[in-house]
Coordinates of C-alpha atoms in Angstrom, one line a residue:
X1 CA 84.7 64.0 98.4
X2 CA 83.0 61.3 100.4
X3 CA 80.2 59.3 98.8
X4 CA 80.9 61.2 95.6
X5 CA 79.4 58.4 93.6
X6 CA 76.3 58.4 95.7
X7 CA 75.9 62.2 95.6
X8 CA 76.4 62.2 91.8
X9 CA 73.9 59.5 91.2
X10 CA 71.3 61.2 93.4
X11 CA 71.8 64.4 91.5
X12 CA 71.4 62.6 88.2
X13 CA 68.0 61.3 89.3
X14 CA 65.4 63.6 87.8
X15 CA 62.2 61.9 88.7
X16 CA 61.2 62.0 92.3
X17 CA 58.6 59.4 92.3
X18 CA 59.7 57.1 89.5
X19 CA 58.6 53.5 89.9
X20 CA 57.1 51.7 92.9
X21 CA 59.0 51.8 96.1
X22 CA 60.6 48.5 97.1
X23 CA 61.6 49.8 100.5
X24 CA 59.9 48.0 103.4
X25 CA 61.8 49.0 106.5
X26 CA 64.8 51.0 107.9
X27 CA 67.3 48.3 107.0
X28 CA 66.2 48.3 103.4
X29 CA 66.4 52.1 103.2
X30 CA 69.8 52.3 104.8
X31 CA 71.1 49.6 102.4
X32 CA 69.8 51.3 99.3
X33 CA 70.7 54.9 100.2
X34 CA 74.3 54.1 99.1
X35 CA 73.2 52.3 96.0
X36 CA 75.0 53.4 92.7
X37 CA 71.6 53.2 91.1
X38 CA 70.1 56.8 91.1
X39 CA 66.5 55.6 91.4
X40 CA 67.2 53.4 94.4
X41 CA 69.3 56.1 96.1
X42 CA 66.6 58.7 95.7
X43 CA 63.9 56.3 96.8
X44 CA 65.8 55.5 100.0
X45 CA 66.3 59.2 100.8
X46 CA 62.6 59.9 100.3
X47 CA 61.7 56.9 102.5
X48 CA 64.0 58.0 105.3
X49 CA 62.7 61.6 105.2
X50 CA 59.1 60.5 105.3
X51 CA 59.1 57.3 107.4
X52 CA 62.3 57.1 109.4
X53 CA 61.7 56.6 113.1
X54 CA 63.8 57.7 116.1
X55 CA 66.3 54.8 115.6
X56 CA 67.2 56.4 112.2
X57 CA 68.3 59.7 113.8
X58 CA 72.0 58.9 113.6
X59 CA 71.7 57.9 109.9
X60 CA 69.8 61.1 109.1
X61 CA 72.5 63.1 110.9
X62 CA 75.3 61.4 109.0
X63 CA 73.6 62.0 105.7
X64 CA 73.4 65.7 106.4
X65 CA 77.2 65.8 106.0
X66 CA 77.4 64.2 102.6
X67 CA 74.1 65.2 100.9
X68 CA 73.9 69.0 101.4
X69 CA 71.3 69.3 98.6
X70 CA 68.8 67.4 100.9
X71 CA 69.6 69.3 104.1
X72 CA 66.1 70.9 104.3
X73 CA 64.4 67.6 103.9
X74 CA 66.6 65.7 106.3
X75 CA 66.5 68.5 108.9
X76 CA 62.7 68.6 108.7
X77 CA 62.6 64.9 109.6
X78 CA 65.1 65.3 112.4
X79 CA 63.0 68.1 113.9
X80 CA 59.8 66.0 113.6
X81 CA 61.5 63.1 115.4
X82 CA 63.3 65.0 118.1
X83 CA 61.3 68.2 118.6
X84 CA 64.7 70.0 118.5
X85 CA 65.4 73.0 116.3
X86 CA 69.1 72.7 115.7
X87 CA 69.5 73.8 112.2
X88 CA 70.4 72.2 108.9
X89 CA 74.1 71.5 109.6
X90 CA 75.7 68.2 110.3
X91 CA 78.1 69.7 112.9
X92 CA 75.3 71.1 115.1
X93 CA 73.3 67.9 114.9
X94 CA 76.4 65.8 115.9
X95 CA 76.8 68.0 119.0
X96 CA 73.2 67.6 119.8
X97 CA 73.5 63.8 119.4
X98 CA 76.5 63.8 121.8
X99 CA 74.3 65.5 124.3
X100 CA 71.6 62.8 124.0
X101 CA 73.3 59.5 124.8
X102 CA 70.0 57.7 125.4
X103 CA 68.7 57.9 121.8
X104 CA 67.4 54.6 120.4
X105 CA 70.2 52.9 118.5
X106 CA 70.0 51.4 115.0
X107 CA 71.7 48.0 115.2
X108 CA 73.0 48.2 111.7
X109 CA 74.7 51.6 112.0
X110 CA 78.3 50.3 112.1
X111 CA 77.7 48.5 108.8
X112 CA 76.2 51.7 107.4
X113 CA 79.2 53.8 108.5
X114 CA 81.6 51.3 107.1
X115 CA 79.9 51.4 103.7
X116 CA 80.2 55.2 103.8
X117 CA 83.9 55.2 104.8
X118 CA 85.1 52.6 102.3
X119 CA 84.1 55.1 99.6
X120 CA 86.9 57.3 100.9
X121 CA 89.4 54.5 101.6
X122 CA 88.7 50.8 101.5
X123 CA 91.1 50.3 104.5
X124 CA 88.6 51.9 106.8
X125 CA 86.9 48.5 106.7
X126 CA 89.7 47.3 109.0
X127 CA 88.4 49.5 111.8
X128 CA 84.6 49.7 111.4
X129 CA 82.3 46.9 110.3
X130 CA 78.9 45.4 111.1
X131 CA 78.8 43.8 114.6
X132 CA 82.1 45.2 115.7
X133 CA 82.7 45.4 119.5
X134 CA 82.8 49.0 120.9
X135 CA 82.6 50.9 124.1
X136 CA 82.1 54.4 122.7
X137 CA 79.1 55.3 120.6
X138 CA 79.8 54.4 116.9
X139 CA 77.3 57.1 116.0
X140 CA 79.8 59.7 117.4
X141 CA 82.8 58.6 115.3
X142 CA 83.5 61.1 112.6
X143 CA 85.7 61.1 109.5
X144 CA 88.7 63.4 110.1
X145 CA 89.2 64.5 106.5
X146 CA 92.1 62.1 105.7
X147 CA 92.6 58.5 104.6
X148 CA 94.1 55.8 106.8
X149 CA 97.7 56.9 107.7
X150 CA 97.0 60.1 105.8
X151 CA 98.8 61.7 108.7
X152 CA 101.8 59.4 108.7
X153 CA 103.4 58.3 111.9
X154 CA 107.1 58.5 112.4
X155 CA 108.6 55.1 113.2
X156 CA 112.0 55.1 114.9
X157 CA 112.7 58.5 113.3
X158 CA 116.2 59.8 112.5
X159 CA 117.6 62.0 115.3
X160 CA 120.3 64.6 115.3
X161 CA 122.6 66.1 117.9
X162 CA 121.5 69.4 119.5
X163 CA 124.6 71.1 118.0
X164 CA 123.5 70.3 114.5
X165 CA 119.8 71.1 114.8
X166 CA 120.2 74.5 113.2
X167 CA 116.7 74.5 111.9
X168 CA 115.3 75.2 115.4
X169 CA 114.7 78.6 116.9
X170 CA 115.3 79.1 120.6
X171 CA 111.6 79.6 121.3
X172 CA 110.3 76.8 119.2
X173 CA 108.1 74.6 121.4
X174 CA 109.2 70.9 121.8
X175 CA 108.0 67.8 123.6
X176 CA 110.9 66.8 125.9
X177 CA 111.4 63.2 127.0
X178 CA 114.1 61.7 129.2
X179 CA 114.2 58.0 130.0
X180 CA 117.2 56.2 131.6
X181 CA 119.5 59.1 130.7
X182 CA 118.3 59.2 127.0
X183 CA 117.0 62.7 126.4
X184 CA 115.1 63.5 123.2
X185 CA 113.2 66.5 121.8
X186 CA 110.3 66.3 119.4
X187 CA 109.5 69.8 118.0
X188 CA 105.9 70.6 117.5
X189 CA 106.6 72.0 114.1
X190 CA 107.3 68.4 113.0
X191 CA 104.9 66.7 115.3
X192 CA 102.0 68.8 114.0
X193 CA 102.4 67.0 110.6
X194 CA 102.6 63.5 112.0
X195 CA 100.8 63.3 115.3
X196 CA 102.3 59.9 116.2
X197 CA 105.9 59.0 116.9
X198 CA 106.8 55.3 117.6
X199 CA 110.3 55.3 119.1
X200 CA 112.6 53.6 121.6
X201 CA 113.9 55.9 124.3
X202 CA 116.3 54.7 126.9
X203 CA 115.5 51.1 125.9
X204 CA 111.7 51.7 126.4
X205 CA 109.4 51.4 123.4
X206 CA 107.1 54.4 123.5
X207 CA 104.5 56.2 121.4
X208 CA 104.1 60.0 121.5
X209 CA 100.4 60.4 120.6
X210 CA 99.6 64.0 119.7
X211 CA 96.2 65.2 118.8
X212 CA 96.6 68.6 117.3
X213 CA 92.9 69.3 117.2
X214 CA 92.6 69.2 121.0
X215 CA 96.2 70.2 121.8
X216 CA 96.9 67.0 123.7
X217 CA 100.4 65.4 123.6
X218 CA 100.8 62.2 125.7
X219 CA 103.8 59.8 125.9
X220 CA 102.7 56.2 126.3
X221 CA 104.7 53.1 127.3
X222 CA 103.9 50.6 124.6
X223 CA 104.6 47.6 126.7
X224 CA 101.6 45.7 128.2
X225 CA 101.9 43.0 130.8
X226 CA 101.2 39.6 129.4
X227 CA 102.0 40.6 125.8
X228 CA 105.4 39.7 124.3
X229 CA 105.5 42.5 121.7
X230 CA 105.1 46.2 122.3
X231 CA 102.3 48.0 120.5
X232 CA 102.9 50.5 117.7
X233 CA 100.3 52.9 116.5
X234 CA 99.1 54.8 113.4
X235 CA 96.5 57.5 112.8
X236 CA 93.2 56.0 111.7
X237 CA 91.8 59.2 110.1
X238 CA 88.8 58.9 112.5
X239 CA 87.8 61.1 115.4
X240 CA 85.7 60.8 118.6
X241 CA 84.5 64.1 119.9
X242 CA 87.3 65.9 118.0
X243 CA 89.9 63.6 119.7
X244 CA 92.2 61.4 117.6
X245 CA 91.4 57.7 117.3
X246 CA 94.7 55.9 116.8
X247 CA 95.0 52.3 115.8
X248 CA 97.4 49.5 116.8
X249 CA 99.1 47.7 114.0
X250 CA 98.6 44.3 115.5
X251 CA 94.8 44.1 115.8
X252 CA 93.6 47.2 114.0
X253 CA 91.6 48.2 117.2
X254 CA 90.9 51.9 117.6
X255 CA 92.3 53.5 120.7
X256 CA 91.2 56.8 122.3
X257 CA 94.3 59.0 122.3
X258 CA 93.5 60.8 125.5
X259 CA 92.9 57.7 127.6
X260 CA 95.3 55.2 126.0
X261 CA 92.5 52.6 125.9
X262 CA 91.1 50.5 123.0
X263 CA 87.5 51.5 122.5
X264 CA 86.6 49.8 119.1
X265 CA 87.6 46.4 117.8
X266 CA 89.2 43.2 119.0
X267 CA 90.7 44.7 122.1
X268 CA 87.5 46.3 123.4
X269 CA 86.8 45.1 126.9
X270 CA 90.4 43.8 127.4
X271 CA 91.0 46.3 130.2
X272 CA 94.3 47.3 128.6
X273 CA 95.3 50.9 129.4
X274 CA 98.7 52.2 128.3
X275 CA 100.8 53.7 131.0
X276 CA 101.6 57.4 130.5
X277 CA 105.2 58.5 130.9
X278 CA 106.7 61.9 132.0
X279 CA 107.0 64.4 129.1
X280 CA 107.2 68.2 129.1
X281 CA 106.2 70.9 126.7
X282 CA 108.7 73.6 126.7
X283 CA 111.0 75.7 124.5
X284 CA 113.9 74.3 122.6
X285 CA 116.3 76.6 124.4
X286 CA 115.0 75.6 127.8
X287 CA 115.1 71.9 127.1
X288 CA 118.6 72.2 125.6
X289 CA 119.9 74.1 128.5
X290 CA 118.7 71.4 130.9
X291 CA 119.7 68.5 128.6
X292 CA 122.7 69.6 126.6
X293 CA 123.2 66.0 125.4
X294 CA 119.7 65.8 124.0
X295 CA 119.0 64.5 120.6
X296 CA 116.3 66.0 118.5
X297 CA 114.2 65.0 115.5
X298 CA 115.9 65.4 112.2
X299 CA 114.2 67.2 109.3
X300 CA 115.0 64.0 107.3
X301 CA 111.7 62.3 108.1
X302 CA 111.2 60.6 104.8
X303 CA 108.2 62.8 104.0
X304 CA 107.9 66.0 102.1
X305 CA 106.4 68.6 104.4
X306 CA 106.9 72.3 105.2
X307 CA 108.3 72.0 108.7
X308 CA 108.5 75.8 109.2
X309 CA 107.3 77.3 112.5
X310 CA 103.5 77.4 112.8
X311 CA 102.9 76.2 109.3
X312 CA 100.7 73.2 110.0
X313 CA 97.2 74.0 111.4
X314 CA 98.0 77.7 111.3
X315 CA 94.4 78.7 110.5
X316 CA 92.9 76.3 113.0
X317 CA 95.1 77.5 115.9
X318 CA 94.3 81.1 115.1
X319 CA 90.5 80.6 115.0
X320 CA 88.3 80.2 118.1
X321 CA 86.1 77.7 116.2
X322 CA 86.4 73.9 116.3
X323 CA 86.9 72.0 113.1
X324 CA 85.0 68.9 114.2
X325 CA 82.0 68.5 116.6
X326 CA 82.6 68.2 120.3
X327 CA 80.2 68.9 123.1
X328 CA 81.5 71.7 125.4
X329 CA 79.0 72.5 128.1
X330 CA 81.3 74.2 130.6
X331 CA 81.6 77.8 129.5
X332 CA 84.1 79.0 132.2
X333 CA 86.8 78.8 129.5
X334 CA 86.8 79.2 125.8
X335 CA 86.6 75.9 123.9
X336 CA 90.1 76.1 122.6
X337 CA 91.8 77.4 125.8
X338 CA 94.8 75.3 126.8
X339 CA 94.9 73.8 130.3
X340 CA 97.1 71.8 132.5
X341 CA 95.3 68.7 133.6
X342 CA 96.3 66.3 136.3
X343 CA 94.9 62.7 136.4
X344 CA 95.6 60.7 139.5
X345 CA 93.8 57.7 141.1
X346 CA 91.7 60.0 143.3
X347 CA 90.3 62.1 140.4
X348 CA 91.2 64.8 137.9
X349 CA 91.8 68.5 138.1
X350 CA 92.5 71.2 135.5
X351 CA 94.0 74.7 135.6
X352 CA 93.9 77.2 132.7
X353 CA 97.2 78.5 131.5
X354 CA 95.9 82.0 132.0
X355 CA 96.0 81.3 135.8
X356 CA 99.6 80.2 136.4
X357 CA 99.3 80.1 140.2
X358 CA 96.5 78.3 142.0
X359 CA 96.0 76.9 145.5
X360 CA 94.8 73.3 145.5
X361 CA 93.1 71.1 148.1
X362 CA 96.4 70.4 150.0
X363 CA 96.9 74.2 150.3
X364 CA 100.2 74.1 148.6
X365 CA 100.9 76.4 145.6
X366 CA 101.3 74.7 142.3
X367 CA 103.4 76.6 139.7
X368 CA 103.2 75.7 136.0
X369 CA 106.2 75.6 133.7
X370 CA 105.8 75.4 129.9
X371 CA 105.0 77.5 126.8
X372 CA 101.7 78.5 125.2
X373 CA 101.3 78.4 121.5
X374 CA 101.7 82.2 121.6
X375 CA 105.1 81.5 123.4
X376 CA 104.1 83.3 126.6
X377 CA 105.8 81.6 129.4
X378 CA 104.0 79.8 132.2
X379 CA 105.4 77.7 135.0
X380 CA 104.8 74.2 136.5
X381 CA 106.2 72.8 139.7
X382 CA 104.8 70.7 142.4
X383 CA 106.8 71.0 145.7
X384 CA 108.2 67.8 147.2
X385 CA 107.0 65.7 144.2
X386 CA 109.7 64.0 142.2
X387 CA 110.1 64.8 138.5
X388 CA 109.7 61.1 137.7
X389 CA 106.0 61.2 138.7
X390 CA 103.3 61.2 136.0
X391 CA 103.3 64.5 134.2
X392 CA 100.9 67.4 133.8
X393 CA 99.2 67.0 130.5
X394 CA 98.5 70.0 128.4
X395 CA 95.1 69.6 126.7
X396 CA 92.9 71.9 124.7
X397 CA 89.3 72.3 126.0
X398 CA 87.1 70.5 123.5

């Protein structure tokens, strides 16, 4: 799909050494590897495979994804440059790259990545371009398989009363939110298809940012001190270590979903960090029993989707494998095991859902309350801590 014009032009090139090379350096090769002219494209591939230095490693890894017919050639050069025997697949080399943050950087990589991405969707140029400010490694940004807003956000979605939400089963998992007496439920069978909900709950503008790939749902307060308008967000179609990169619609900056911080674009370095708000993951019956006045997402979303239970991402959730590269060094848990994570000013701590009761440093038992994807019940409660405190955050280990 991506770089189809480039791949087709390379395949159409029949003569490996036709003409005299006009490539003098890495910049020239990177510029020409995406050329629509078959000879120039093949010439650039040959040059990179023979002469690319360590600063070209990220480029070679990226090309592995889109030019499978040259895997052996590109892999051989990567082995020669790194001394590593990773294999001929883009996924494995990306994980290797994540584990080597001190690699020499090619200054023009952002421009190279932008030129690749615009062949999928020209709107990617809003997020990535040559010279863009960033605080995460641009080399680790991966295309997530969809165009910009290909996973459409729900903006101020239609809600319905609990009594009329006949499409829900009692054990359907929902994200539950209550602010200033306004209780709302966002079923995962809908959220899985949209991953972002921009709403106003109890007078507070919020965004429910949900990364299905890493099982992380977080509710953010969209208000930021010193800014008159609240932020709203969409899905960029890009990932960082298998975590969603969302974008704000005011500046097109990319934000890391798990931290609520802008990491690429105009707002990089602004020290903005969205405030997380309390939210629970529980069953529809449990939420409704505690909040009988709750409203819940209507099936009338404005989009045609199959909102049946477990339809979206069914194969992904049932597989132990990741879809996109993410470095997982800690082997105490499987890479897709769900956890409860706590982030406080003093640090972070995580508990696997398979261990519902644990003793913590303060020697008080913490009990977890929620539902796994397999609908086995677990519990969450912190004695003497008010329910309005920042929530536990369920996150998949990736």
